[in-house]
Amino acid sequence: MIIGLQIVAILFSFCMIYFAVLSYKRKELNKAEMCSWLTIWALAIVVIIFPELLRSFATTFLVTRVFDLMVIGGFVLVISMVASVYLRTKRNEKKLEEFVRKEALKKK
Amino acid sequence: MRISIVIPLHNEEKYITPLLKDLRKLKNQIIIVDDGSTDKSILAVNKMKSKNTIVLRHEVNLGKGAAMKSGADYAFENGVDAVVFMDSDNQHKTSDLSSFFAALEDKKDDVIFGSRNLNFGVPLVRYLGNKFASVVMKMMFNIYVSDPLCGFRAFTKNGYKKTRWDSSGYGVEIETIARVGKNKIKFTEVPVETIYHDKVKGVTLFDAFGILGEVVKWKLTI
């Protein structure tokens, strides 16, 4: 992997650690959630520094380069997170709409 | 036939007063659904409302579709036979209501769509958007409505039951057409006049792209 790209990825990971701690301090995340995020980003930093750790995975999935495996993994992760957030937002929107409409009819 | 007029309202303090002034001449029940307005719209309504005006209030802004649904639900739960939807920005002329009433009294159709003369006074972007939407709806749901984005429309109780929409925003207009096409509900169009007061309000290009995506969803889900 190109060293510059590794530096950018590490800086990004540290930023995300900072946001996780900040969210915890603002009481938007609880202790368990913050620890989970810290673990995820710490693991990401380890993998970024030592990409060869993923070599066996890359071989198993018939991916030639470790970098490609990380890109594919990243895509899968992002798409699944977007889908999950979309569904949750939709569910909350529906609940809010039902509540507000019910209140409007009840108050009449 | 008991017909109510439903007006979804959101931040239209400037235009709701003349509209209500015009509507005072009618004996029909008028249901105004204030969809979380943050300006003085509700004060204007309270000042101008007549005895036959009902005001429902959404504490937060949910969107046009949700406000229309609240108004129609209230009307039909209270024994009304049909509803006519009008926009709150005084775009629609109350004189055109008689065409809707006549079409509803005919009892031939369950849904009546207002159709603006798109060759006169309509901003070019909206004209093209409308025509594009008509063609898309014809291709996807085999229904041709000449002015699919016009908010002036009427539903009988039966028509509403079969087309009750999920969209809470501006997608409501297109979704109802999709449901009319899919459920093969009888519909007609009546010509209406429209005055464009405000070119920055209403459906934006971003809304239009969002609605286009929803069309595919309705094709798969309705």
CSV table of C-alpha atoms in Angstrom, one decimal:
chain,number,residue,atom,x,y,z
A,1,MET,CA,0.0,0.0,0.0
A,2,ILE,CA,1.2,3.5,-0.7
A,3,ILE,CA,2.6,5.1,2.5
A,4,GLY,CA,0.7,8.4,1.9
A,5,LEU,CA,-2.6,6.6,1.8
A,6,GLN,CA,-1.7,4.8,5.0
A,7,ILE,CA,-1.1,8.2,6.7
A,8,VAL,CA,-4.4,9.6,5.5
A,9,ALA,CA,-6.2,6.4,6.7
A,10,ILE,CA,-4.5,6.6,10.1
A,11,LEU,CA,-5.4,10.3,10.5
A,12,PHE,CA,-9.0,9.5,9.5
A,13,SER,CA,-9.1,6.7,12.1
A,14,PHE,CA,-7.8,9.0,14.8
A,15,CYS,CA,-10.5,11.6,13.9
A,16,MET,CA,-13.2,8.9,14.2
A,17,ILE,CA,-11.8,8.0,17.7
A,18,TYR,CA,-12.0,11.6,18.7
A,19,PHE,CA,-15.6,11.8,17.5
A,20,ALA,CA,-16.5,8.6,19.4
A,21,VAL,CA,-15.0,10.1,22.6
A,22,LEU,CA,-16.7,13.4,22.0
A,23,SER,CA,-20.1,11.7,21.5
A,24,TYR,CA,-19.5,9.8,24.7
A,25,LYS,CA,-18.8,13.0,26.6
A,26,ARG,CA,-21.9,14.6,25.1
A,27,LYS,CA,-23.8,11.5,26.4
A,28,GLU,CA,-24.9,10.6,22.8
A,29,LEU,CA,-23.1,7.2,23.1
A,30,ASN,CA,-22.9,5.0,26.2
A,31,LYS,CA,-19.7,3.4,27.5
A,32,ALA,CA,-20.3,0.1,25.7
A,33,GLU,CA,-20.9,1.9,22.4
A,34,MET,CA,-17.9,4.1,22.8
A,35,CYS,CA,-15.7,1.1,23.6
A,36,SER,CA,-17.0,-0.8,20.6
A,37,TRP,CA,-16.1,2.1,18.3
A,38,LEU,CA,-12.7,2.5,19.9
A,39,THR,CA,-12.0,-1.2,19.3
A,40,ILE,CA,-13.2,-1.0,15.7
A,41,TRP,CA,-11.0,2.0,14.9
A,42,ALA,CA,-8.0,0.6,16.8
A,43,LEU,CA,-8.3,-2.6,14.8
A,44,ALA,CA,-8.5,-0.5,11.6
A,45,ILE,CA,-5.3,1.3,12.6
A,46,VAL,CA,-3.5,-2.0,13.2
A,47,VAL,CA,-4.7,-3.3,9.8
A,48,ILE,CA,-3.6,-0.1,8.1
A,49,ILE,CA,-0.1,-0.3,9.5
A,50,PHE,CA,0.3,-4.0,9.0
A,51,PRO,CA,-1.9,-4.8,6.0
A,52,GLU,CA,-0.1,-8.2,5.6
A,53,LEU,CA,-2.3,-9.4,8.5
A,54,LEU,CA,-5.1,-9.7,6.0
A,55,ARG,CA,-3.1,-11.7,3.5
A,56,SER,CA,-4.6,-15.0,4.5
A,57,PHE,CA,-8.2,-13.5,4.1
A,58,ALA,CA,-7.3,-12.1,0.7
A,59,THR,CA,-6.1,-15.5,-0.4
A,60,THR,CA,-9.2,-17.2,0.9
A,61,PHE,CA,-11.5,-14.8,-1.1
A,62,LEU,CA,-9.3,-15.1,-4.2
A,63,VAL,CA,-8.4,-11.4,-4.0
A,64,THR,CA,-4.9,-10.7,-5.3
A,65,ARG,CA,-4.1,-7.5,-3.3
A,66,VAL,CA,-4.8,-6.8,0.3
A,67,PHE,CA,-5.7,-3.2,-0.6
A,68,ASP,CA,-8.5,-4.5,-2.9
A,69,LEU,CA,-9.8,-6.7,-0.1
A,70,MET,CA,-10.0,-3.6,2.2
A,71,VAL,CA,-11.8,-1.6,-0.5
A,72,ILE,CA,-14.4,-4.4,-1.1
A,73,GLY,CA,-14.8,-4.8,2.7
A,74,GLY,CA,-15.3,-1.1,3.1
A,75,PHE,CA,-17.9,-1.0,0.4
A,76,VAL,CA,-19.8,-3.9,1.9
A,77,LEU,CA,-19.7,-2.2,5.3
A,78,VAL,CA,-20.8,1.2,4.0
A,79,ILE,CA,-23.7,-0.2,1.9
A,80,SER,CA,-25.0,-2.3,4.8
A,81,MET,CA,-24.8,0.6,7.2
A,82,VAL,CA,-26.6,3.0,4.8
A,83,ALA,CA,-29.3,0.4,4.3
A,84,SER,CA,-29.7,-0.1,8.1
A,85,VAL,CA,-29.8,3.7,8.7
A,86,TYR,CA,-32.3,4.2,5.9
A,87,LEU,CA,-34.6,1.5,7.4
A,88,ARG,CA,-34.4,3.0,10.9
A,89,THR,CA,-35.0,6.5,9.6
A,90,LYS,CA,-38.0,5.3,7.7
A,91,ARG,CA,-39.4,3.5,10.7
A,92,ASN,CA,-39.0,6.5,12.9
A,93,GLU,CA,-40.5,8.8,10.3
A,94,LYS,CA,-43.6,6.5,10.1
A,95,LYS,CA,-43.9,6.5,13.9
A,96,LEU,CA,-43.6,10.3,14.1
A,97,GLU,CA,-46.1,10.8,11.4
A,98,GLU,CA,-48.7,8.4,13.0
A,99,PHE,CA,-48.2,10.2,16.4
A,100,VAL,CA,-48.5,13.7,15.0
A,101,ARG,CA,-51.5,12.9,12.9
A,102,LYS,CA,-53.3,11.1,15.7
A,103,GLU,CA,-52.7,14.0,18.0
A,104,ALA,CA,-54.0,16.4,15.4
A,105,LEU,CA,-57.3,14.4,15.1
A,106,LYS,CA,-57.5,13.9,18.8
A,107,LYS,CA,-57.2,17.6,19.7
A,108,LYS,CA,-60.0,18.5,17.3
B,1,MET,CA,-73.7,14.8,-1.5
B,2,ARG,CA,-71.6,16.2,1.3
B,3,ILE,CA,-68.3,17.5,0.0
B,4,SER,CA,-65.5,19.0,2.1
B,5,ILE,CA,-62.6,21.1,1.0
B,6,VAL,CA,-59.3,20.1,2.4
B,7,ILE,CA,-56.4,22.6,2.5
B,8,PRO,CA,-53.0,21.5,3.6
B,9,LEU,CA,-51.2,24.6,5.0
B,10,HIS,CA,-47.6,25.3,5.6
B,11,ASN,CA,-46.2,28.8,6.0
B,12,GLU,CA,-48.6,30.7,3.7
B,13,GLU,CA,-49.6,33.7,5.8
B,14,LYS,CA,-49.5,35.9,2.8
B,15,TYR,CA,-51.9,33.8,0.6
B,16,ILE,CA,-54.2,32.0,3.0
B,17,THR,CA,-56.2,35.1,3.8
B,18,PRO,CA,-57.5,35.8,0.3
B,19,LEU,CA,-58.2,32.1,-0.2
B,20,LEU,CA,-60.3,31.9,2.9
B,21,LYS,CA,-62.0,35.1,2.0
B,22,ASP,CA,-63.1,33.5,-1.3
B,23,LEU,CA,-64.1,30.3,0.4
B,24,ARG,CA,-66.4,32.1,2.8
B,25,LYS,CA,-69.0,32.3,0.1
B,26,LEU,CA,-69.4,28.5,0.1
B,27,LYS,CA,-71.5,26.4,2.4
B,28,ASN,CA,-69.2,23.4,2.3
B,29,GLN,CA,-67.1,22.3,5.2
B,30,ILE,CA,-63.5,23.6,5.0
B,31,ILE,CA,-60.8,21.6,6.7
B,32,ILE,CA,-57.5,23.4,7.1
B,33,VAL,CA,-54.6,21.2,8.2
B,34,ASP,CA,-51.8,23.4,9.5
B,35,ASP,CA,-48.7,21.3,8.9
B,36,GLY,CA,-46.4,22.8,11.6
B,37,SER,CA,-46.3,26.4,10.2
B,38,THR,CA,-43.8,28.6,11.8
B,39,ASP,CA,-45.1,31.9,10.5
B,40,LYS,CA,-48.4,33.6,11.3
B,41,SER,CA,-50.5,31.4,9.0
B,42,ILE,CA,-52.5,30.0,11.9
B,43,LEU,CA,-53.3,33.5,13.2
B,44,ALA,CA,-54.5,34.4,9.7
B,45,VAL,CA,-56.7,31.3,9.6
B,46,ASN,CA,-58.2,32.0,13.0
B,47,LYS,CA,-59.0,35.5,12.0
B,48,MET,CA,-60.6,34.6,8.7
B,49,LYS,CA,-62.3,31.2,9.4
B,50,SER,CA,-66.0,30.9,9.1
B,51,LYS,CA,-68.4,28.7,11.1
B,52,ASN,CA,-68.0,25.8,8.8
B,53,THR,CA,-64.1,25.8,9.0
B,54,ILE,CA,-62.3,23.1,10.9
B,55,VAL,CA,-58.6,23.6,11.8
B,56,LEU,CA,-56.4,20.6,12.5
B,57,ARG,CA,-52.8,21.2,13.6
B,58,HIS,CA,-49.7,19.1,13.1
B,59,GLU,CA,-47.3,20.1,15.8
B,60,VAL,CA,-44.4,19.4,13.5
B,61,ASN,CA,-44.1,19.7,9.7
B,62,LEU,CA,-44.7,16.3,8.2
B,63,GLY,CA,-45.3,17.2,4.6
B,64,LYS,CA,-48.1,17.8,2.2
B,65,GLY,CA,-49.1,14.2,1.8
B,66,ALA,CA,-49.5,13.7,5.5
B,67,ALA,CA,-51.5,16.9,5.9
B,68,MET,CA,-53.8,15.8,3.1
B,69,LYS,CA,-54.3,12.4,4.7
B,70,SER,CA,-55.2,14.0,8.1
B,71,GLY,CA,-57.7,16.2,6.5
B,72,ALA,CA,-59.3,13.5,4.4
B,73,ASP,CA,-59.3,11.0,7.4
B,74,TYR,CA,-61.1,13.6,9.5
B,75,ALA,CA,-63.7,14.4,6.7
B,76,PHE,CA,-64.5,10.7,5.9
B,77,GLU,CA,-64.7,9.8,9.6
B,78,ASN,CA,-67.3,12.5,10.0
B,79,GLY,CA,-69.6,11.3,7.3
B,80,VAL,CA,-68.5,13.3,4.3
B,81,ASP,CA,-69.0,11.7,0.8
B,82,ALA,CA,-66.1,13.4,-1.0
B,83,VAL,CA,-63.2,15.8,-0.5
B,84,VAL,CA,-61.6,18.4,-2.8
B,85,PHE,CA,-58.0,19.2,-2.1
B,86,MET,CA,-56.8,22.8,-2.8
B,87,ASP,CA,-53.3,24.3,-2.3
B,88,SER,CA,-53.0,26.9,0.4
B,89,ASP,CA,-51.0,29.4,-1.7
B,90,ASN,CA,-54.0,30.8,-3.5
B,91,GLN,CA,-52.9,29.2,-6.8
B,92,HIS,CA,-56.2,27.7,-7.4
B,93,LYS,CA,-59.4,29.6,-8.2
B,94,THR,CA,-62.4,28.9,-6.0
B,95,SER,CA,-64.6,29.4,-9.1
B,96,ASP,CA,-63.2,26.1,-10.4
B,97,LEU,CA,-64.7,24.2,-7.5
B,98,SER,CA,-68.0,24.0,-9.3
B,99,SER,CA,-66.4,21.8,-12.0
B,100,PHE,CA,-65.2,19.4,-9.3
B,101,PHE,CA,-68.7,19.5,-7.5
B,102,ALA,CA,-70.4,18.8,-10.8
B,103,ALA,CA,-68.1,15.9,-11.6
B,104,LEU,CA,-68.5,14.4,-8.2
B,105,GLU,CA,-72.3,14.8,-8.3
B,106,ASP,CA,-72.3,12.8,-11.6
B,107,LYS,CA,-71.1,9.8,-9.6
B,108,LYS,CA,-69.4,8.4,-12.6
B,109,ASP,CA,-65.8,8.8,-11.4
B,110,ASP,CA,-64.1,8.3,-8.0
B,111,VAL,CA,-61.2,10.6,-8.6
B,112,ILE,CA,-61.2,13.9,-10.4
B,113,PHE,CA,-57.9,15.5,-11.3
B,114,GLY,CA,-57.5,19.2,-12.0
B,115,SER,CA,-55.7,20.0,-15.2
B,116,ARG,CA,-54.0,23.4,-15.8
B,117,ASN,CA,-53.6,24.8,-19.2
B,118,LEU,CA,-49.9,24.0,-19.4
B,119,ASN,CA,-49.4,26.1,-22.6
B,120,PHE,CA,-50.1,29.3,-20.8
B,121,GLY,CA,-48.3,31.0,-17.9
B,122,VAL,CA,-46.6,27.9,-16.5
B,123,PRO,CA,-42.8,28.2,-15.8
B,124,LEU,CA,-40.8,26.2,-18.4
B,125,VAL,CA,-39.2,23.9,-15.8
B,126,ARG,CA,-42.6,23.0,-14.4
B,127,TYR,CA,-44.0,22.5,-17.9
B,128,LEU,CA,-41.2,20.1,-18.8
B,129,GLY,CA,-41.4,18.3,-15.5
B,130,ASN,CA,-45.1,17.8,-15.8
B,131,LYS,CA,-44.9,16.4,-19.3
B,132,PHE,CA,-42.1,14.1,-18.3
B,133,ALA,CA,-44.1,12.9,-15.3
B,134,SER,CA,-47.1,12.2,-17.6
B,135,VAL,CA,-45.0,10.1,-20.0
B,136,VAL,CA,-43.4,8.2,-17.1
B,137,MET,CA,-46.7,7.4,-15.5
B,138,LYS,CA,-48.1,6.2,-18.8
B,139,MET,CA,-45.2,3.9,-19.3
B,140,MET,CA,-45.1,2.6,-15.7
B,141,PHE,CA,-48.8,2.5,-14.7
B,142,ASN,CA,-50.6,2.8,-18.0
B,143,ILE,CA,-52.5,5.9,-17.0
B,144,TYR,CA,-52.3,9.3,-18.7
B,145,VAL,CA,-53.0,12.4,-16.6
B,146,SER,CA,-52.3,15.6,-18.5
B,147,ASP,CA,-51.2,17.5,-15.4
B,148,PRO,CA,-49.9,15.0,-12.8
B,149,LEU,CA,-48.4,17.6,-10.5
B,150,CYS,CA,-51.6,19.7,-10.0
B,151,GLY,CA,-52.7,19.6,-6.4
B,152,PHE,CA,-56.3,20.6,-7.2
B,153,ARG,CA,-58.1,17.2,-7.2
B,154,ALA,CA,-61.1,15.4,-5.6
B,155,PHE,CA,-61.8,12.0,-4.2
B,156,THR,CA,-65.0,10.2,-3.3
B,157,LYS,CA,-64.9,8.1,-0.2
B,158,ASN,CA,-64.4,5.0,-2.3
B,159,GLY,CA,-61.7,6.6,-4.4
B,160,TYR,CA,-59.8,7.7,-1.2
B,161,LYS,CA,-60.1,4.2,0.3
B,162,LYS,CA,-58.5,2.7,-2.7
B,163,THR,CA,-55.8,5.3,-3.2
B,164,ARG,CA,-54.9,6.2,0.4
B,165,TRP,CA,-51.2,7.0,0.0
B,166,ASP,CA,-48.0,6.5,2.0
B,167,SER,CA,-46.1,9.5,0.8
B,168,SER,CA,-45.9,12.2,3.4
B,169,GLY,CA,-44.3,14.8,1.1
B,170,TYR,CA,-44.7,16.1,-2.5
B,171,GLY,CA,-44.7,12.5,-3.8
B,172,VAL,CA,-48.4,12.3,-2.9
B,173,GLU,CA,-49.6,13.7,-6.3
B,174,ILE,CA,-47.7,11.1,-8.3
B,175,GLU,CA,-48.4,8.2,-5.9
B,176,THR,CA,-52.2,8.7,-6.1
B,177,ILE,CA,-52.0,8.6,-9.9
B,178,ALA,CA,-50.0,5.4,-9.6
B,179,ARG,CA,-52.6,3.9,-7.3
B,180,VAL,CA,-55.5,5.0,-9.6
B,181,GLY,CA,-53.7,3.4,-12.5
B,182,LYS,CA,-52.8,0.2,-10.7
B,183,ASN,CA,-56.3,-0.3,-9.1
B,184,LYS,CA,-58.1,0.8,-12.4
B,185,ILE,CA,-60.1,3.4,-10.6
B,186,LYS,CA,-62.4,5.5,-12.7
B,187,PHE,CA,-61.1,9.0,-13.1
B,188,THR,CA,-61.7,12.2,-15.1
B,189,GLU,CA,-59.9,15.5,-15.5
B,190,VAL,CA,-61.4,19.0,-15.2
B,191,PRO,CA,-59.7,22.1,-16.5
B,192,VAL,CA,-58.6,24.6,-13.8
B,193,GLU,CA,-56.9,27.9,-13.8
B,194,THR,CA,-53.6,28.5,-11.9
B,195,ILE,CA,-51.9,31.6,-10.9
B,196,TYR,CA,-48.2,31.3,-10.0
B,197,HIS,CA,-47.4,33.6,-7.1
B,198,ASP,CA,-44.2,32.2,-5.9
B,199,LYS,CA,-41.6,30.5,-8.2
B,200,VAL,CA,-39.4,29.3,-5.4
B,201,LYS,CA,-42.0,27.3,-3.5
B,202,GLY,CA,-43.6,24.0,-4.3
B,203,VAL,CA,-41.9,21.1,-6.0
B,204,THR,CA,-38.2,21.7,-6.6
B,205,LEU,CA,-35.9,19.8,-9.0
B,206,PHE,CA,-34.5,17.9,-6.0
B,207,ASP,CA,-38.1,16.9,-5.1
B,208,ALA,CA,-38.6,15.8,-8.7
B,209,PHE,CA,-35.6,13.5,-8.7
B,210,GLY,CA,-36.8,12.0,-5.3
B,211,ILE,CA,-40.2,11.4,-6.7
B,212,LEU,CA,-38.8,9.7,-9.8
B,213,GLY,CA,-37.0,7.3,-7.5
B,214,GLU,CA,-40.2,6.7,-5.6
B,215,VAL,CA,-42.1,5.8,-8.9
B,216,VAL,CA,-39.9,2.8,-9.2
B,217,LYS,CA,-40.6,1.9,-5.6
B,218,TRP,CA,-44.4,2.2,-6.2
B,219,LYS,CA,-44.1,0.1,-9.3
B,220,LEU,CA,-42.7,-2.7,-7.2
B,221,THR,CA,-44.8,-2.2,-4.1
B,222,ILE,CA,-48.3,-1.0,-5.0
